[in-house]
Short mmCIF file of N, CA and C in Angstrom, two decimals:
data_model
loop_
_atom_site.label_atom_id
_atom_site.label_comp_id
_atom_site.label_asym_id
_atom_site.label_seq_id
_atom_site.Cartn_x
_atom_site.Cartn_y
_atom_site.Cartn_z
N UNK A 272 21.15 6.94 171.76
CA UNK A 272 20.24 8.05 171.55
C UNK A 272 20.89 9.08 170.63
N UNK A 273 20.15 9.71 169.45
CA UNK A 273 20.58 10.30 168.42
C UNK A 273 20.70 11.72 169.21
N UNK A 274 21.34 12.86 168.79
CA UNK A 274 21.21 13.95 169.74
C UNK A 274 20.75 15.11 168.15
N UNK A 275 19.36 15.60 168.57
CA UNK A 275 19.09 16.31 167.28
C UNK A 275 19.64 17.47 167.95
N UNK A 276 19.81 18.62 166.63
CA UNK A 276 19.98 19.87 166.89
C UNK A 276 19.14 20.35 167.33
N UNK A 277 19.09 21.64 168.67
CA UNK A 277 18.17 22.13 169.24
C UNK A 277 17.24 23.15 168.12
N UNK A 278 17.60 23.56 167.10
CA UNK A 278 16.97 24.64 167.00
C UNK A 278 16.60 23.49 165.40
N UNK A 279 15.02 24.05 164.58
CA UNK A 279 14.74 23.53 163.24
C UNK A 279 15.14 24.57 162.25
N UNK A 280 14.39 25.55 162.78
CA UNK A 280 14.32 26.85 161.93
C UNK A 280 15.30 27.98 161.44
N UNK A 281 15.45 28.22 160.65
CA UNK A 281 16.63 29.38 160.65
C UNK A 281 16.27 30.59 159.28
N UNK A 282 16.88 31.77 159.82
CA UNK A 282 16.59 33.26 158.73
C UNK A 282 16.91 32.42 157.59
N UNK A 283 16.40 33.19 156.58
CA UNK A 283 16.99 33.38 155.14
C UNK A 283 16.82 34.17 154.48
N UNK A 284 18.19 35.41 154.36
CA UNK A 284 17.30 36.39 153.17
C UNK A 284 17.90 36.19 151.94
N UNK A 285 16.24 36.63 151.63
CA UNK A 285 15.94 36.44 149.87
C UNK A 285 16.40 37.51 149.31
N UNK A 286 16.50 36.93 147.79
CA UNK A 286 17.27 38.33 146.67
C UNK A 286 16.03 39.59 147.11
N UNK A 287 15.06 39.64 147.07
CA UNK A 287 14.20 40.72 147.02
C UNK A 287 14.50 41.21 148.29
N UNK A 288 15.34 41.18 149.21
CA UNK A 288 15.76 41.79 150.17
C UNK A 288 14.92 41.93 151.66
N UNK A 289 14.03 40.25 151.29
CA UNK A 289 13.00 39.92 152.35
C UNK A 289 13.64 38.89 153.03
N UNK A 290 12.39 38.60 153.80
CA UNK A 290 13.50 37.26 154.59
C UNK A 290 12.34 36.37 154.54
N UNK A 291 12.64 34.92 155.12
CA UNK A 291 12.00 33.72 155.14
C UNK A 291 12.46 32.59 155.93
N UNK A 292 11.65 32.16 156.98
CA UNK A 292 12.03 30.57 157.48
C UNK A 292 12.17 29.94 157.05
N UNK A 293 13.63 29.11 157.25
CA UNK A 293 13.86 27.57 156.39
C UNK A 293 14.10 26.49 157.51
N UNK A 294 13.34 25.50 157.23
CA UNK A 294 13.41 24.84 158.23
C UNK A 294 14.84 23.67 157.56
N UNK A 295 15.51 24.03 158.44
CA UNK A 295 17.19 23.38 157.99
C UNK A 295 17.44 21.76 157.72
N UNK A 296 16.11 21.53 158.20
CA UNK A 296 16.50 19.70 157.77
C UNK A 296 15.52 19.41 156.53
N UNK A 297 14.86 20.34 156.14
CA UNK A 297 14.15 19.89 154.51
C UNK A 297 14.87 21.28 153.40
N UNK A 298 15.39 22.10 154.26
CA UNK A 298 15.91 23.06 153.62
C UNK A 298 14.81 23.84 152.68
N UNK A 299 13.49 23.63 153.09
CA UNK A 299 12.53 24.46 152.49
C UNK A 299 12.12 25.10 153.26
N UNK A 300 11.09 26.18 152.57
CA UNK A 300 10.48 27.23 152.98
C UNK A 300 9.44 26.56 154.14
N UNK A 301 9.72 27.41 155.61
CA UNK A 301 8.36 26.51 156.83
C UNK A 301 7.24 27.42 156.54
N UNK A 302 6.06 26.19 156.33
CA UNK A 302 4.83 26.53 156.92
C UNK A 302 4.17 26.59 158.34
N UNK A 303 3.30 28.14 157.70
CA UNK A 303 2.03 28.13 159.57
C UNK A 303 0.81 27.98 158.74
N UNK A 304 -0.24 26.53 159.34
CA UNK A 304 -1.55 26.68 158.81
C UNK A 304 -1.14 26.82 157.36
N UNK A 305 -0.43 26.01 156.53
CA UNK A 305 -0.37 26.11 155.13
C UNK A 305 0.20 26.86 153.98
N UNK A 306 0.54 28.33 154.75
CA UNK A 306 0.97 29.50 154.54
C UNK A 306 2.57 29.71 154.63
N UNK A 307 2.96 29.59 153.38
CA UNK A 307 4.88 29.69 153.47
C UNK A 307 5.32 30.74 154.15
N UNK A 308 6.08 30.73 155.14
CA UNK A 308 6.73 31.87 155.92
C UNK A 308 7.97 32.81 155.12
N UNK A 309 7.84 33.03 154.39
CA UNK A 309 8.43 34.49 153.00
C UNK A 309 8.06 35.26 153.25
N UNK A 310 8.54 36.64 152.18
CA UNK A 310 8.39 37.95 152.12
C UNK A 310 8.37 38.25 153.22
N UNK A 311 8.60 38.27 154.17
CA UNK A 311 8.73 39.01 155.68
C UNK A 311 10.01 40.30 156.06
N UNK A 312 9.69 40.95 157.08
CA UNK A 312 10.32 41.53 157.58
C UNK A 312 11.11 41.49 158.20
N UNK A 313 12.57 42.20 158.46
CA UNK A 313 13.43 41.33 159.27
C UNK A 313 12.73 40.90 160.39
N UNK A 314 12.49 42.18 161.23
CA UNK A 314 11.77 42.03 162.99
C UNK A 314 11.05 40.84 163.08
N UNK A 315 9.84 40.84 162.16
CA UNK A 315 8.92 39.79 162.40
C UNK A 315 9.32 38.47 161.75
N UNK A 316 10.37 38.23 160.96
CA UNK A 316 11.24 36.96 160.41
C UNK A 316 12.09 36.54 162.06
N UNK A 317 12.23 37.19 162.68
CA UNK A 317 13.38 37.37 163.80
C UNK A 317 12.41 36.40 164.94
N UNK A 318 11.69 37.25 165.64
CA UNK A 318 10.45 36.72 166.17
C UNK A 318 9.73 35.67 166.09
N UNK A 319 9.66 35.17 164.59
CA UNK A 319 8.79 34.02 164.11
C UNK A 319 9.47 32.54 164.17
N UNK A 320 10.91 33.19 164.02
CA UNK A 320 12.08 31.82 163.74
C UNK A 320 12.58 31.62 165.69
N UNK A 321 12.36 32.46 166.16
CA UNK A 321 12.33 32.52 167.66
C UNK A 321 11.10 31.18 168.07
N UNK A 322 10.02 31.87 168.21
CA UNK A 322 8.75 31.39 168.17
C UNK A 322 8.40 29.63 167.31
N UNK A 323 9.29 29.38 166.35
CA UNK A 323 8.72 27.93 165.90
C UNK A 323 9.76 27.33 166.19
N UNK A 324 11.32 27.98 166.92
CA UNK A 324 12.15 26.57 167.56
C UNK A 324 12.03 26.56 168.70
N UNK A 325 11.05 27.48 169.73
CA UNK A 325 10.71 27.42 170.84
C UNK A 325 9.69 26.13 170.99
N UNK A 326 8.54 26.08 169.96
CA UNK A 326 7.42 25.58 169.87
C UNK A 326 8.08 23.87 169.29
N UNK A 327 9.10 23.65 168.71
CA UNK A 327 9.97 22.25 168.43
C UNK A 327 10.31 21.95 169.43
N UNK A 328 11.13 22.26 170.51
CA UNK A 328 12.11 22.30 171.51
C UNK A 328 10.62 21.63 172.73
N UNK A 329 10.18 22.30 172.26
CA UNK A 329 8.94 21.97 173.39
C UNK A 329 8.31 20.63 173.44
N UNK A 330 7.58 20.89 171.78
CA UNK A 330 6.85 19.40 171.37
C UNK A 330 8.38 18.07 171.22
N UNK A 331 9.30 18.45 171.27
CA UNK A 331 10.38 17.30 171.64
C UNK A 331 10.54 16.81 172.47
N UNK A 332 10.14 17.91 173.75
CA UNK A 332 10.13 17.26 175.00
C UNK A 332 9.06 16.87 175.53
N UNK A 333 7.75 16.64 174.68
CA UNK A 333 6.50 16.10 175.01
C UNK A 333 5.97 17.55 175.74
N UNK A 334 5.91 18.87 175.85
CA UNK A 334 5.51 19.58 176.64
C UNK A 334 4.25 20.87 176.17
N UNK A 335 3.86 20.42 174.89
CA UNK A 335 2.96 21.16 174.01
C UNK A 335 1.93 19.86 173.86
N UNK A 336 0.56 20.83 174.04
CA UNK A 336 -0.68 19.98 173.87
C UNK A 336 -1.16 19.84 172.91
#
């Protein structure tokens, strides 16, 4: 059994002094609903990268519908 890393997502701040989710195994910018997760704020970059390795961690363990 392969043992993935718990978490996908991680900060990144950008030169413009924003931040953005990168999801660490495509090393690109993550989408919600289509929409690149950039230009953000720290707080809500903080929160969001919280929020989509909660929502991995979950659907890994079969526990999201």
């Amino acid at each position: 059994m392969i043992d993935l890393p718990q978490n996908r997502y991680a900060l990144r701040h950008d030169p413009d002094d924003t931040w953005a989710i990168e999801d660490i195994f495509t090393g690109q910018t993550a989408e919600v609903n289509d929409v690149p997760q950039e230009g953000l704020d720290m707080e809500i970059a903080d929160d969001l990268v919280d929020l989509l390795n909660l929502e991995y961690i979950n659907r890994r363990k079969g526990t999201t519908h």
